Short mmCIF file of C-alpha atoms in Angstrom, two decimals:
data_model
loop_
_atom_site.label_atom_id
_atom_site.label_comp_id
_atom_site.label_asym_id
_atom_site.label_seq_id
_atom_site.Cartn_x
_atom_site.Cartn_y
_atom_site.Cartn_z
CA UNK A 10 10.00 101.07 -10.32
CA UNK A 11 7.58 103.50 -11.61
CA UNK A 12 7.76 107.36 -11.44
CA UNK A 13 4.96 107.33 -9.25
CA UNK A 14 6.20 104.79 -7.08
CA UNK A 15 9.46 106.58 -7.17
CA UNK A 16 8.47 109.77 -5.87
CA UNK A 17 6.22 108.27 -3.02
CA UNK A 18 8.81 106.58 -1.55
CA UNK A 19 11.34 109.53 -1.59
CA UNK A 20 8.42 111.53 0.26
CA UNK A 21 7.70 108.66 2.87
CA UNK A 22 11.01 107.61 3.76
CA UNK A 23 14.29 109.97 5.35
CA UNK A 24 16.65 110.48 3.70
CA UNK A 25 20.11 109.72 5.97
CA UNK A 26 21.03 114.01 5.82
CA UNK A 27 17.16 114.35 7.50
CA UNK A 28 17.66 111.83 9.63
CA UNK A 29 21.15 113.16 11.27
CA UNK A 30 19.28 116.48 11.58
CA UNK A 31 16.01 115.27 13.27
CA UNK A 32 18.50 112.62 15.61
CA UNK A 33 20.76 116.03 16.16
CA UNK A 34 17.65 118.17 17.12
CA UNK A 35 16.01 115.32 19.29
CA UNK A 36 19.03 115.51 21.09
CA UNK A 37 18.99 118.82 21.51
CA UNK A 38 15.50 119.05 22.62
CA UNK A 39 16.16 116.43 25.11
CA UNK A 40 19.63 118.52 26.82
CA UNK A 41 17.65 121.89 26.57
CA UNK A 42 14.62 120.74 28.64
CA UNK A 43 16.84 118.66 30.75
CA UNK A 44 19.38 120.68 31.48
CA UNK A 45 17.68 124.11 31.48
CA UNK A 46 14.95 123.56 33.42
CA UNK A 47 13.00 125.32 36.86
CA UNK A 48 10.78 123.55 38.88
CA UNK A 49 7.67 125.70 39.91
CA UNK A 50 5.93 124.96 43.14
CA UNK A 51 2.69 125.22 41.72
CA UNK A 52 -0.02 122.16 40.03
CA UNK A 53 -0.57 119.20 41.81
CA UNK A 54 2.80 118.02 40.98
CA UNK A 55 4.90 121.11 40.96
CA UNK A 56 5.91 122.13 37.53
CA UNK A 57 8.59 122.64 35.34
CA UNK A 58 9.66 126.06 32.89
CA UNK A 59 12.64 124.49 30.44
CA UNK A 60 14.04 125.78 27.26
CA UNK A 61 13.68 122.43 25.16
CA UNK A 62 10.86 124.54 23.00
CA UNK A 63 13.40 126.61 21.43
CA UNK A 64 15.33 123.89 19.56
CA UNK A 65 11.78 122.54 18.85
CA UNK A 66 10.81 125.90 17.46
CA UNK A 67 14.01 125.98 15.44
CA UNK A 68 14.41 122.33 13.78
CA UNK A 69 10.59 122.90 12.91
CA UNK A 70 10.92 126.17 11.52
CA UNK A 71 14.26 125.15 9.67
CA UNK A 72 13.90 121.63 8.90
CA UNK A 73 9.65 121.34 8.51
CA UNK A 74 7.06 119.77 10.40
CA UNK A 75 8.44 116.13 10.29
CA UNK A 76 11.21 117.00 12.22
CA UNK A 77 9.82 119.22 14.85
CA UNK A 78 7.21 116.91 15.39
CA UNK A 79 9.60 113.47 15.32
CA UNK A 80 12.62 116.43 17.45
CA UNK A 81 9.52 117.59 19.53
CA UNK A 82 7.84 114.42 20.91
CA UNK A 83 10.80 112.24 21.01
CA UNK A 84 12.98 114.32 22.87
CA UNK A 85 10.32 115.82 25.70
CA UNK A 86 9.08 112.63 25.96
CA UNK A 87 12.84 111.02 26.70
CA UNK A 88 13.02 113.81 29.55
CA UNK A 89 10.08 112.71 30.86
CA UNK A 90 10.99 109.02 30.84
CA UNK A 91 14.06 109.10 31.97
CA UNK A 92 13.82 111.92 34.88
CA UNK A 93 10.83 111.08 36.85
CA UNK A 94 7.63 112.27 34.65
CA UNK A 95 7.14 108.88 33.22
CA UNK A 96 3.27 108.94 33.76
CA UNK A 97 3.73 112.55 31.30
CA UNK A 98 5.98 110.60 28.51
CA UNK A 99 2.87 109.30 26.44
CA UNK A 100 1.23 112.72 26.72
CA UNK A 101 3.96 114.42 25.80
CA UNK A 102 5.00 112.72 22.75
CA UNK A 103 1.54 113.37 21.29
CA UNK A 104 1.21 117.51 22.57
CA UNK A 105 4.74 118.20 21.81
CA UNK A 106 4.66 116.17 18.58
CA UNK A 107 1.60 118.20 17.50
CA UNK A 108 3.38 121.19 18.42
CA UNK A 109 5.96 120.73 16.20
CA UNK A 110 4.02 119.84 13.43
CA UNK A 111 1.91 122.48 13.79
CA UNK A 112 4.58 125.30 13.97
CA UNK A 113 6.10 122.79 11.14
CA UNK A 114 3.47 123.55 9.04
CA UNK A 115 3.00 127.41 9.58
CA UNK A 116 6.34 128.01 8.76
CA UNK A 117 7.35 125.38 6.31
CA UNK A 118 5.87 126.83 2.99
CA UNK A 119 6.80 130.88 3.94
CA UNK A 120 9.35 132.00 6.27
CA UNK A 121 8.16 135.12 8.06
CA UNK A 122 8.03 136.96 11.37
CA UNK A 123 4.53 136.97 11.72
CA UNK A 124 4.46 133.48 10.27
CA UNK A 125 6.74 132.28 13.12
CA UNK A 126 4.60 134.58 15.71
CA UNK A 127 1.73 132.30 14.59
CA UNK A 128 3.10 129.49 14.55
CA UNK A 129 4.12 129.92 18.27
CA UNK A 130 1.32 130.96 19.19
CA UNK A 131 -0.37 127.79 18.21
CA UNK A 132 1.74 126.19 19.66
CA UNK A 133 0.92 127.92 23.01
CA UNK A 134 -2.65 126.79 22.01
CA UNK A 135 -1.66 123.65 21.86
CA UNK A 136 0.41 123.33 24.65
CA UNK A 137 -2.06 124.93 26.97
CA UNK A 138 -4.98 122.92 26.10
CA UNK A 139 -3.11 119.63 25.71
CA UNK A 140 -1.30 119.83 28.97
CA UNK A 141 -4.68 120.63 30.76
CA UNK A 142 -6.43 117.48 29.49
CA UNK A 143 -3.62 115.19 30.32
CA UNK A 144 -3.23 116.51 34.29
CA UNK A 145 -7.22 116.11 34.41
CA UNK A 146 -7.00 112.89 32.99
CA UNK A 147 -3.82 112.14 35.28
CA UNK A 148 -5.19 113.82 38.52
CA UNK A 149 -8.99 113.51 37.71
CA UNK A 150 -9.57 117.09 38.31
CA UNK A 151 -10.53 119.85 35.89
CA UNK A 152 -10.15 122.57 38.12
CA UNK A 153 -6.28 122.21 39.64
CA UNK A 154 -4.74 121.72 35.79
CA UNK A 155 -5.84 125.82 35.51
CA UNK A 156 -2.71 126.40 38.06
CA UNK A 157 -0.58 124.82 35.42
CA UNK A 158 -1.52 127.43 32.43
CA UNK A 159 0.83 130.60 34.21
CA UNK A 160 4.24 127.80 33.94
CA UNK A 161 3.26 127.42 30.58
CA UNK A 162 2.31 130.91 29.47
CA UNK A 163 5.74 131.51 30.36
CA UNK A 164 7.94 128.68 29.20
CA UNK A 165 6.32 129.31 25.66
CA UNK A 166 6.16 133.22 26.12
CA UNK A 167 10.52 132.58 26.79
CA UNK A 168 10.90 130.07 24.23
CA UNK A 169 9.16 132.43 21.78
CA UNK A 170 11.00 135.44 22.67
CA UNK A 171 14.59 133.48 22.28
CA UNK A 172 13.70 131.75 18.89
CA UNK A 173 12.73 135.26 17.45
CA UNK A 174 16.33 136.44 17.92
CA UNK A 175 17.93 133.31 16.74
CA UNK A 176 15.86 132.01 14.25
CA UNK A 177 17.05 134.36 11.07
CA UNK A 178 20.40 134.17 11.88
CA UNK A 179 20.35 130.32 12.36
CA UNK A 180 17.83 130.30 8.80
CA UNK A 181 20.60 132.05 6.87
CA UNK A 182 23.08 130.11 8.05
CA UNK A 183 21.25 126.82 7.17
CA UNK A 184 20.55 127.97 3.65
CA UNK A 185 24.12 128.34 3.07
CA UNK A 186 25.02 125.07 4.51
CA UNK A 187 22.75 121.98 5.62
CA UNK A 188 19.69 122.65 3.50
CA UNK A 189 21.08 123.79 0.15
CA UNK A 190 20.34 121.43 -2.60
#
């Protein structure tokens, strides 16, 4: 096998330490946003503030945009399938999935506060505009998806605020055991 060959294959495939961490952080995606979780009575189908975006924020930030994005999708869009939101799964997989390979990206290279403030707020971005399109595309109304922005201001705005305390901590602690070499 050639050098080339060699190395293109290492960076396409997982390697089975990456792929316990993205299976561990799916799974704690999934528990966060299914188990702490408030339905709002607001949208045309109610709405729901969870905490799955802070282990999304985390295996991104930690583990790089693969991860969040495979952690992100995945384990939103397993909520949604399996608890009643199964029109949202497809959506979600893609927003989420970008989200985490956005804030992936941000953060993979330097790991900073304001790089991690960006990064979220991207997300937000993201989040915002993606969720918009898919409840006008779901309901076939543009105006009622603006009642769904406030829920999501503050699910990310919560999410943020929790993975700025925990993320250094939870960095340091990584370096020192999962992701050194």
């Amino acid at each position: 096998m050639s050098e080339k060959t060699a190395e293109a294959r290492s960076r396409s495939s997982m390697s089975v330490k990456e792929l316990a961490i993205t299976a561990i952080c799916i799974v704690l995606v999934y528990v966060f946003t299914a188990v702490v979780n408030v339905k709002l009575p607001i949208a045309a189908a109610g709405g729901l503030i969870h905490l799955g975006n802070v282990p999304l924020f985390v295996a991104a930030i930690l583990f790089g945009k693969r991860t969040g994005m495979i952690a992100g999708g995945i384990g939103m869009g397993l909520f949604d399938l399996l608890s009643g939101w199964t029109l949202w799964a497809p959506f979600t997989l893609v927003i989420v999935g970008i989200m985490g390979l956005v804030v992936g990206m941000v953060t993979e290279k330097k790991k900073s506060f304001p790089r991690y403030i960006l990064a979220m707020v991207l997300a937000c971005i993201i989040k915002i505009v993606g969720y918009y399109i898919a409840e006008g595309i779901i309901y076939g109304n543009w105006v009622a998806p603006a009642a769904s922005i406030p829920g999501n201001l503050v699910q990310i705005g919560v999410a943020a605020v929790i993975t700025l305390i925990v993320i250094e901590p939870l960095r340091l602690a990584a370096e020192k055991t999962i992701l050194r070499s």
